[in-house]
Amino acid sequence: MTVILGLTGSISTGKSTVSQVFKEQGYPVVDADIGAREVVKPGTDGLAKIKKHFGDKVILSDGTLNRAALGKIVFNDEKERELLDKILSQHIRQWMTTKKEDYLKHDPAIIVLDIPLLFEAGYEKEVDQVMVVATSEDVQLDRLMKRDGIEKEEAIQKINSQFPISKKVAMGDIIIDNSGTIEDTKKQVLDWINKIKAG
């Protein structure tokens, strides 16, 4: 029986580090961020809907999505962000389901659904367990400022656009503490994988 694991965290808590561990161990990872890019490629229904609502200003001259322009609009406007989520969520969900079904044919022990907004989008009902990658809020803020080269105020705004990590931790089944070293994080993930393999 394949375990469908939902993997989530908050911005800059280190979810991609954990995702990488699963890939290195040979487990299939269905990445919602890749899905989000796939469903807005030129010629897709997703891109057509975005263009219809937001206009040509979010489309580059080569016909691809201007992410920076769209990001500016939705980061400063709650209503527009919700509308964008609505446009894309159905397409992303469909893309992820198709990928998951393909992987299930090979009967792996674990399939990872890597979804940043797992709880926000209600995916917890579609997985067997949810793994939350967490850090302290100070570590999260510090990493985000360094990673994106942004000021504290902008970093806080980005963090506040998602559920607080404390809320995700309370809702998760497995918590990976990523406040320490990468080796320490890796060990926690491998321990969980071994538990699953042992049945």
Short mmCIF file of N, CA, C and O in Angstrom, two decimals, residues 56-146:
data_model
loop_
_atom_site.label_atom_id
_atom_site.label_comp_id
_atom_site.label_asym_id
_atom_site.label_seq_id
_atom_site.Cartn_x
_atom_site.Cartn_y
_atom_site.Cartn_z
N ASP A 56 -3.33 42.41 -20.57
CA ASP A 56 -2.05 42.18 -21.25
C ASP A 56 -0.83 42.55 -20.42
O ASP A 56 0.28 42.12 -20.71
N LYS A 57 -1.04 43.39 -19.39
CA LYS A 57 0.11 43.85 -18.59
C LYS A 57 0.80 42.69 -17.85
O LYS A 57 1.94 42.83 -17.41
N VAL A 58 0.13 41.55 -17.71
CA VAL A 58 0.77 40.41 -17.03
C VAL A 58 1.28 39.36 -18.03
O VAL A 58 1.66 38.27 -17.64
N ILE A 59 1.29 39.72 -19.31
CA ILE A 59 1.80 38.81 -20.35
C ILE A 59 3.04 39.44 -20.99
O ILE A 59 3.02 40.60 -21.40
N LEU A 60 4.13 38.68 -21.07
CA LEU A 60 5.35 39.17 -21.71
C LEU A 60 5.22 39.12 -23.23
O LEU A 60 4.33 38.45 -23.76
N SER A 61 6.16 39.77 -23.91
CA SER A 61 6.06 39.86 -25.38
C SER A 61 6.16 38.49 -26.07
O SER A 61 5.66 38.30 -27.17
N ASP A 62 6.79 37.51 -25.38
CA ASP A 62 6.87 36.17 -25.98
C ASP A 62 5.64 35.30 -25.66
O ASP A 62 5.60 34.11 -25.98
N GLY A 63 4.64 35.93 -25.01
CA GLY A 63 3.39 35.19 -24.74
C GLY A 63 3.37 34.44 -23.42
O GLY A 63 2.38 33.82 -23.06
N THR A 64 4.49 34.50 -22.68
CA THR A 64 4.52 33.81 -21.38
C THR A 64 4.04 34.76 -20.28
O THR A 64 3.94 35.97 -20.49
N LEU A 65 3.78 34.18 -19.11
CA LEU A 65 3.27 34.96 -17.98
C LEU A 65 4.36 35.84 -17.39
O LEU A 65 5.47 35.39 -17.14
N ASN A 66 4.03 37.09 -17.15
CA ASN A 66 4.94 38.01 -16.46
C ASN A 66 4.69 37.87 -14.95
O ASN A 66 3.83 38.52 -14.39
N ARG A 67 5.46 36.96 -14.34
CA ARG A 67 5.24 36.63 -12.93
C ARG A 67 5.45 37.82 -12.01
O ARG A 67 4.75 37.99 -11.02
N ALA A 68 6.46 38.63 -12.34
CA ALA A 68 6.76 39.79 -11.48
C ALA A 68 5.59 40.77 -11.46
O ALA A 68 5.17 41.24 -10.40
N ALA A 69 5.03 41.04 -12.64
CA ALA A 69 3.90 41.97 -12.73
C ALA A 69 2.67 41.42 -12.01
O ALA A 69 1.99 42.14 -11.26
N LEU A 70 2.42 40.13 -12.21
CA LEU A 70 1.27 39.50 -11.55
C LEU A 70 1.48 39.47 -10.03
O LEU A 70 0.57 39.75 -9.25
N GLY A 71 2.71 39.15 -9.63
CA GLY A 71 3.05 39.08 -8.21
C GLY A 71 2.81 40.40 -7.50
O GLY A 71 2.27 40.45 -6.39
N LYS A 72 3.19 41.48 -8.17
CA LYS A 72 3.00 42.82 -7.60
C LYS A 72 1.52 43.09 -7.32
O LYS A 72 1.15 43.64 -6.29
N ILE A 73 0.68 42.72 -8.28
CA ILE A 73 -0.77 42.95 -8.15
C ILE A 73 -1.33 42.14 -6.98
O ILE A 73 -2.01 42.67 -6.10
N VAL A 74 -1.02 40.83 -6.96
CA VAL A 74 -1.69 39.96 -5.97
C VAL A 74 -1.11 40.09 -4.57
O VAL A 74 -1.80 39.84 -3.59
N PHE A 75 0.16 40.51 -4.46
CA PHE A 75 0.73 40.65 -3.12
C PHE A 75 0.12 41.82 -2.37
O PHE A 75 0.05 41.82 -1.15
N ASN A 76 -0.32 42.82 -3.12
CA ASN A 76 -0.87 44.01 -2.46
C ASN A 76 -2.39 44.04 -2.42
O ASN A 76 -2.97 45.00 -1.95
N ASP A 77 -3.01 43.01 -2.95
CA ASP A 77 -4.47 43.02 -3.02
C ASP A 77 -5.05 41.65 -2.72
O ASP A 77 -4.99 40.73 -3.55
N GLU A 78 -5.59 41.54 -1.51
CA GLU A 78 -6.15 40.27 -1.03
C GLU A 78 -7.18 39.69 -1.99
O GLU A 78 -7.16 38.49 -2.29
N LYS A 79 -8.07 40.54 -2.50
CA LYS A 79 -9.15 40.07 -3.39
C LYS A 79 -8.59 39.51 -4.69
O LYS A 79 -9.05 38.47 -5.18
N GLU A 80 -7.60 40.20 -5.24
CA GLU A 80 -6.99 39.73 -6.49
C GLU A 80 -6.24 38.41 -6.27
O GLU A 80 -6.25 37.53 -7.12
N ARG A 81 -5.60 38.30 -5.10
CA ARG A 81 -4.88 37.07 -4.81
C ARG A 81 -5.84 35.88 -4.71
O ARG A 81 -5.59 34.80 -5.24
N GLU A 82 -6.96 36.12 -4.04
CA GLU A 82 -7.97 35.06 -3.91
C GLU A 82 -8.51 34.67 -5.28
O GLU A 82 -8.75 33.49 -5.56
N LEU A 83 -8.69 35.66 -6.13
CA LEU A 83 -9.21 35.38 -7.47
C LEU A 83 -8.21 34.55 -8.27
O LEU A 83 -8.58 33.59 -8.95
N LEU A 84 -6.94 34.92 -8.18
CA LEU A 84 -5.90 34.16 -8.89
C LEU A 84 -5.86 32.71 -8.39
O LEU A 84 -5.79 31.76 -9.18
N ASP A 85 -5.93 32.54 -7.05
CA ASP A 85 -5.95 31.19 -6.47
C ASP A 85 -7.12 30.38 -7.03
O ASP A 85 -6.99 29.20 -7.34
N LYS A 86 -8.26 31.04 -7.13
CA LYS A 86 -9.46 30.38 -7.64
C LYS A 86 -9.26 29.92 -9.09
O LYS A 86 -9.61 28.81 -9.46
N ILE A 87 -8.68 30.82 -9.89
CA ILE A 87 -8.45 30.50 -11.31
C ILE A 87 -7.53 29.27 -11.43
O ILE A 87 -7.78 28.36 -12.21
N LEU A 88 -6.47 29.26 -10.62
CA LEU A 88 -5.43 28.24 -10.82
C LEU A 88 -5.63 26.96 -10.02
O LEU A 88 -5.18 25.90 -10.45
N SER A 89 -6.30 27.05 -8.86
CA SER A 89 -6.32 25.89 -7.96
C SER A 89 -6.91 24.64 -8.62
O SER A 89 -6.39 23.53 -8.44
N GLN A 90 -7.96 24.79 -9.39
CA GLN A 90 -8.59 23.63 -10.03
C GLN A 90 -7.65 22.98 -11.04
O GLN A 90 -7.52 21.76 -11.11
N HIS A 91 -6.95 23.82 -11.81
CA HIS A 91 -6.00 23.30 -12.81
C HIS A 91 -4.82 22.59 -12.15
O HIS A 91 -4.39 21.53 -12.59
N ILE A 92 -4.33 23.20 -11.05
CA ILE A 92 -3.18 22.59 -10.35
C ILE A 92 -3.59 21.27 -9.72
O ILE A 92 -2.89 20.27 -9.80
N ARG A 93 -4.77 21.25 -9.13
CA ARG A 93 -5.28 20.01 -8.50
C ARG A 93 -5.39 18.88 -9.52
O ARG A 93 -4.99 17.75 -9.27
N GLN A 94 -5.91 19.23 -10.69
CA GLN A 94 -6.05 18.25 -11.77
C GLN A 94 -4.68 17.73 -12.21
O GLN A 94 -4.48 16.52 -12.39
N TRP A 95 -3.73 18.63 -12.37
CA TRP A 95 -2.37 18.27 -12.77
C TRP A 95 -1.74 17.33 -11.75
O TRP A 95 -1.14 16.32 -12.09
N MET A 96 -1.91 17.66 -10.46
CA MET A 96 -1.33 16.84 -9.38
C MET A 96 -1.98 15.46 -9.31
O MET A 96 -1.30 14.46 -9.12
N THR A 97 -3.28 15.42 -9.50
CA THR A 97 -3.99 14.13 -9.46
C THR A 97 -3.50 13.22 -10.58
O THR A 97 -3.24 12.03 -10.36
N THR A 98 -3.34 13.78 -11.76
CA THR A 98 -2.87 13.00 -12.91
C THR A 98 -1.47 12.44 -12.63
O THR A 98 -1.20 11.25 -12.88
N LYS A 99 -0.59 13.28 -12.11
CA LYS A 99 0.78 12.84 -11.79
C LYS A 99 0.76 11.73 -10.73
O LYS A 99 1.46 10.73 -10.84
N LYS A 100 -0.05 11.94 -9.70
CA LYS A 100 -0.14 10.96 -8.61
C LYS A 100 -0.61 9.61 -9.14
O LYS A 100 -0.04 8.56 -8.82
N GLU A 101 -1.66 9.65 -9.99
CA GLU A 101 -2.19 8.40 -10.57
C GLU A 101 -1.12 7.68 -11.39
O GLU A 101 -1.01 6.45 -11.34
N ASP A 102 -0.33 8.45 -12.13
CA ASP A 102 0.75 7.84 -12.93
C ASP A 102 1.76 7.13 -12.03
O ASP A 102 2.18 6.01 -12.30
N TYR A 103 2.14 7.80 -10.94
CA TYR A 103 3.12 7.20 -10.02
C TYR A 103 2.54 5.98 -9.30
O TYR A 103 3.26 5.02 -9.03
N LEU A 104 1.25 6.02 -8.99
CA LEU A 104 0.62 4.89 -8.27
C LEU A 104 0.71 3.59 -9.06
O LEU A 104 0.76 2.51 -8.47
N LYS A 105 0.76 3.70 -10.38
CA LYS A 105 0.87 2.48 -11.23
C LYS A 105 2.14 1.69 -10.90
O LYS A 105 2.20 0.49 -11.12
N HIS A 106 3.16 2.40 -10.40
CA HIS A 106 4.44 1.72 -10.09
C HIS A 106 4.52 1.26 -8.64
O HIS A 106 5.54 0.71 -8.22
N ASP A 107 3.46 1.51 -7.88
CA ASP A 107 3.34 1.03 -6.51
C ASP A 107 4.52 1.36 -5.59
O ASP A 107 5.06 0.47 -4.92
N PRO A 108 4.93 2.64 -5.52
CA PRO A 108 6.02 2.98 -4.59
C PRO A 108 5.53 2.95 -3.15
O PRO A 108 4.33 3.02 -2.91
N ALA A 109 6.47 2.84 -2.20
CA ALA A 109 6.07 2.81 -0.78
C ALA A 109 5.48 4.16 -0.36
O ALA A 109 4.56 4.23 0.44
N ILE A 110 6.04 5.24 -0.95
CA ILE A 110 5.61 6.59 -0.57
C ILE A 110 5.51 7.45 -1.83
O ILE A 110 6.38 7.37 -2.71
N ILE A 111 4.44 8.24 -1.93
CA ILE A 111 4.37 9.31 -2.93
C ILE A 111 4.22 10.60 -2.15
O ILE A 111 3.37 10.72 -1.27
N VAL A 112 5.08 11.57 -2.46
CA VAL A 112 5.06 12.86 -1.75
C VAL A 112 4.34 13.90 -2.60
O VAL A 112 4.68 14.11 -3.76
N LEU A 113 3.34 14.54 -2.01
CA LEU A 113 2.70 15.69 -2.65
C LEU A 113 3.24 16.93 -1.96
O LEU A 113 2.91 17.20 -0.80
N ASP A 114 4.12 17.64 -2.65
CA ASP A 114 4.81 18.80 -2.09
C ASP A 114 3.97 20.04 -2.37
O ASP A 114 3.92 20.54 -3.49
N ILE A 115 3.27 20.53 -1.34
CA ILE A 115 2.28 21.60 -1.54
C ILE A 115 2.47 22.71 -0.50
O ILE A 115 2.12 22.54 0.67
N PRO A 116 3.00 23.87 -0.93
CA PRO A 116 3.21 24.95 0.04
C PRO A 116 1.93 25.34 0.78
O PRO A 116 1.94 25.53 1.99
N LEU A 117 0.82 25.45 0.05
CA LEU A 117 -0.44 25.90 0.66
C LEU A 117 -1.39 24.72 0.88
O LEU A 117 -2.58 24.78 0.59
N LEU A 118 -0.84 23.64 1.41
CA LEU A 118 -1.61 22.39 1.56
C LEU A 118 -2.87 22.60 2.39
O LEU A 118 -3.98 22.24 1.96
N PHE A 119 -2.73 23.20 3.57
CA PHE A 119 -3.91 23.40 4.43
C PHE A 119 -4.83 24.48 3.87
O PHE A 119 -6.05 24.35 3.89
N GLU A 120 -4.20 25.54 3.34
CA GLU A 120 -4.99 26.66 2.81
C GLU A 120 -5.91 26.19 1.67
O GLU A 120 -7.01 26.69 1.50
N ALA A 121 -5.42 25.21 0.90
CA ALA A 121 -6.19 24.73 -0.26
C ALA A 121 -6.99 23.46 0.03
O ALA A 121 -7.64 22.90 -0.85
N GLY A 122 -6.94 22.98 1.29
CA GLY A 122 -7.76 21.83 1.67
C GLY A 122 -7.27 20.47 1.18
O GLY A 122 -8.03 19.52 1.08
N TYR A 123 -5.96 20.35 0.90
CA TYR A 123 -5.43 19.07 0.41
C TYR A 123 -5.28 18.01 1.50
O TYR A 123 -5.04 16.85 1.19
N GLU A 124 -5.38 18.43 2.77
CA GLU A 124 -5.14 17.44 3.83
C GLU A 124 -6.12 16.27 3.77
O GLU A 124 -5.84 15.18 4.25
N LYS A 125 -7.28 16.50 3.12
CA LYS A 125 -8.27 15.41 3.00
C LYS A 125 -7.84 14.39 1.94
O LYS A 125 -8.40 13.30 1.87
N GLU A 126 -6.87 14.76 1.12
CA GLU A 126 -6.50 13.90 -0.01
C GLU A 126 -5.21 13.12 0.24
O GLU A 126 -4.71 12.44 -0.65
N VAL A 127 -4.65 13.23 1.45
CA VAL A 127 -3.41 12.53 1.75
C VAL A 127 -3.58 11.66 3.00
O VAL A 127 -4.52 11.86 3.77
N ASP A 128 -2.68 10.69 3.16
CA ASP A 128 -2.77 9.81 4.34
C ASP A 128 -2.20 10.48 5.59
O ASP A 128 -2.70 10.32 6.70
N GLN A 129 -1.08 11.21 5.39
CA GLN A 129 -0.45 11.91 6.51
C GLN A 129 0.09 13.24 6.00
O GLN A 129 0.41 13.36 4.81
N VAL A 130 0.23 14.20 6.91
CA VAL A 130 0.80 15.50 6.54
C VAL A 130 2.09 15.72 7.34
O VAL A 130 2.10 15.63 8.56
N MET A 131 3.17 15.99 6.61
CA MET A 131 4.46 16.31 7.22
C MET A 131 4.67 17.83 7.11
O MET A 131 4.60 18.39 6.02
N VAL A 132 4.88 18.48 8.26
CA VAL A 132 5.09 19.92 8.27
C VAL A 132 6.56 20.21 8.61
O VAL A 132 7.07 19.72 9.61
N VAL A 133 7.20 20.98 7.74
CA VAL A 133 8.59 21.39 8.00
C VAL A 133 8.54 22.75 8.69
O VAL A 133 8.01 23.71 8.15
N ALA A 134 9.09 22.80 9.90
CA ALA A 134 8.93 24.01 10.72
C ALA A 134 10.27 24.52 11.23
O ALA A 134 11.25 23.78 11.36
N THR A 135 10.28 25.82 11.50
CA THR A 135 11.41 26.44 12.20
C THR A 135 10.79 27.44 13.17
O THR A 135 9.58 27.67 13.14
N SER A 136 11.62 28.07 13.97
CA SER A 136 11.09 29.16 14.79
C SER A 136 10.81 30.33 13.87
O SER A 136 11.37 30.43 12.78
N GLU A 137 9.95 31.23 14.31
CA GLU A 137 9.58 32.37 13.47
C GLU A 137 10.78 33.29 13.21
O GLU A 137 10.91 33.88 12.15
N ASP A 138 11.69 33.37 14.18
CA ASP A 138 12.90 34.19 14.00
C ASP A 138 13.78 33.64 12.89
O ASP A 138 14.29 34.38 12.05
N VAL A 139 13.98 32.32 12.92
CA VAL A 139 14.80 31.66 11.89
C VAL A 139 14.15 31.84 10.52
O VAL A 139 14.81 32.16 9.53
N GLN A 140 12.84 31.67 10.48
CA GLN A 140 12.09 31.82 9.23
C GLN A 140 12.28 33.22 8.63
O GLN A 140 12.59 33.38 7.45
N LEU A 141 12.13 34.23 9.47
CA LEU A 141 12.24 35.62 9.03
C LEU A 141 13.66 35.91 8.53
O LEU A 141 13.85 36.49 7.46
N ASP A 142 14.63 35.45 9.29
CA ASP A 142 16.04 35.67 8.95
C ASP A 142 16.38 35.02 7.60
O ASP A 142 17.00 35.64 6.73
N ARG A 143 15.95 33.76 7.43
CA ARG A 143 16.24 33.04 6.18
C ARG A 143 15.58 33.71 4.98
O ARG A 143 16.16 33.79 3.91
N LEU A 144 14.34 34.16 5.16
CA LEU A 144 13.61 34.77 4.05
C LEU A 144 14.27 36.09 3.62
O LEU A 144 14.41 36.36 2.43
N MET A 145 14.68 36.90 4.59
CA MET A 145 15.33 38.17 4.27
C MET A 145 16.63 37.91 3.48
O MET A 145 16.91 38.57 2.49
N LYS A 146 17.38 36.90 3.93
CA LYS A 146 18.65 36.57 3.25
C LYS A 146 18.38 35.99 1.87
O LYS A 146 19.02 36.35 0.88
#
